[in-house]
Amino acid sequence: MINWEALIYVAIAGIVLGAGLPTLYAIGTKMLTPQTTDSGQSVPPSAGRKAVAYLCFAICIVAIIAGVFFLAAGGHS
């Protein structure tokens, strides 16, 4: 018998962790990329863009550490 509730939880976790964390990392990387003006000059990222990037990276790091602790504690048992 299929436990549909557990299947839904696993699917949601797979989508959030499998697509969400790499997306956050990509957003953080994009925020740190220097912008190019129409004249071809490179403009360094502003303080706001750096703050968003570091927040994205922090969320990724916290999720990775939480996953390691979860697995080290024995998983879902």
Tab-separated table of C-alpha atoms in Angstrom:
chain	number	residue	atom	x	y	z
A	1	MET	CA	0.000	0.000	0.000
A	2	ILE	CA	1.298	3.448	-0.879
A	3	ASN	CA	1.524	6.010	1.885
A	4	TRP	CA	0.392	9.034	-0.145
A	5	GLU	CA	1.079	11.538	2.621
A	6	ALA	CA	4.713	10.430	2.896
A	7	LEU	CA	5.059	10.456	-0.890
A	8	ILE	CA	3.823	14.050	-1.028
A	9	TYR	CA	6.261	15.089	1.718
A	10	VAL	CA	9.162	13.488	-0.127
A	11	ALA	CA	8.135	15.101	-3.425
A	12	ILE	CA	7.873	18.545	-1.841
A	13	ALA	CA	11.223	18.153	-0.082
A	14	GLY	CA	12.798	17.011	-3.355
A	15	ILE	CA	11.478	20.029	-5.217
A	16	VAL	CA	12.457	22.524	-2.511
A	17	LEU	CA	15.910	21.088	-1.842
A	18	GLY	CA	16.643	19.792	-5.323
A	19	ALA	CA	15.638	22.933	-7.191
A	20	GLY	CA	15.310	25.617	-4.534
A	21	LEU	CA	18.804	25.547	-3.083
A	22	PRO	CA	20.610	25.572	-6.438
A	23	THR	CA	18.319	28.419	-7.511
A	24	LEU	CA	19.201	30.402	-4.385
A	25	TYR	CA	22.896	29.788	-5.039
A	26	ALA	CA	22.510	30.945	-8.638
A	27	ILE	CA	20.697	34.097	-7.508
A	28	GLY	CA	23.486	34.800	-5.032
A	29	THR	CA	26.104	34.360	-7.730
A	30	LYS	CA	24.174	36.615	-10.111
A	31	MET	CA	23.884	39.313	-7.438
A	32	LEU	CA	27.686	39.382	-7.046
A	33	THR	CA	28.340	39.675	-10.782
A	34	PRO	CA	29.461	43.165	-11.811
A	35	GLN	CA	26.958	44.985	-14.013
A	36	THR	CA	27.924	46.307	-17.440
A	37	THR	CA	26.621	49.681	-18.555
A	38	ASP	CA	25.612	50.575	-22.113
A	39	SER	CA	29.033	52.176	-22.627
A	40	GLY	CA	30.756	48.917	-21.658
A	41	GLN	CA	31.964	49.965	-18.211
A	42	SER	CA	31.881	47.432	-15.414
A	43	VAL	CA	30.085	48.581	-12.255
A	44	PRO	CA	30.712	46.631	-9.027
A	45	PRO	CA	27.686	45.270	-7.167
A	46	SER	CA	25.984	47.623	-4.735
A	47	ALA	CA	25.738	46.985	-1.000
A	48	GLY	CA	22.128	45.858	-1.396
A	49	ARG	CA	23.017	43.298	-4.046
A	50	LYS	CA	25.855	42.011	-1.866
A	51	ALA	CA	23.469	41.684	1.103
A	52	VAL	CA	21.002	39.656	-0.991
A	53	ALA	CA	23.836	37.450	-2.277
A	54	TYR	CA	25.194	36.775	1.194
A	55	LEU	CA	21.683	36.013	2.483
A	56	CYS	CA	21.203	33.464	-0.316
A	57	PHE	CA	24.559	31.860	0.460
A	58	ALA	CA	23.761	31.784	4.197
A	59	ILE	CA	20.456	30.001	3.568
A	60	CYS	CA	22.268	27.415	1.421
A	61	ILE	CA	24.925	26.854	4.082
A	62	VAL	CA	22.345	26.496	6.865
A	63	ALA	CA	20.359	23.984	4.776
A	64	ILE	CA	23.490	21.927	4.084
A	65	ILE	CA	24.529	21.909	7.743
A	66	ALA	CA	20.994	20.987	8.827
A	67	GLY	CA	20.992	18.108	6.329
A	68	VAL	CA	24.310	16.792	7.600
A	69	PHE	CA	23.077	16.923	11.206
A	70	PHE	CA	19.813	15.250	10.200
A	71	LEU	CA	21.660	12.391	8.532
A	72	ALA	CA	24.201	12.089	11.351
A	73	ALA	CA	21.359	11.820	13.867
A	74	GLY	CA	19.991	8.779	12.092
A	75	GLY	CA	17.721	10.255	9.458
A	76	HIS	CA	13.972	10.142	9.742
A	77	SER	CA	13.738	7.181	12.086
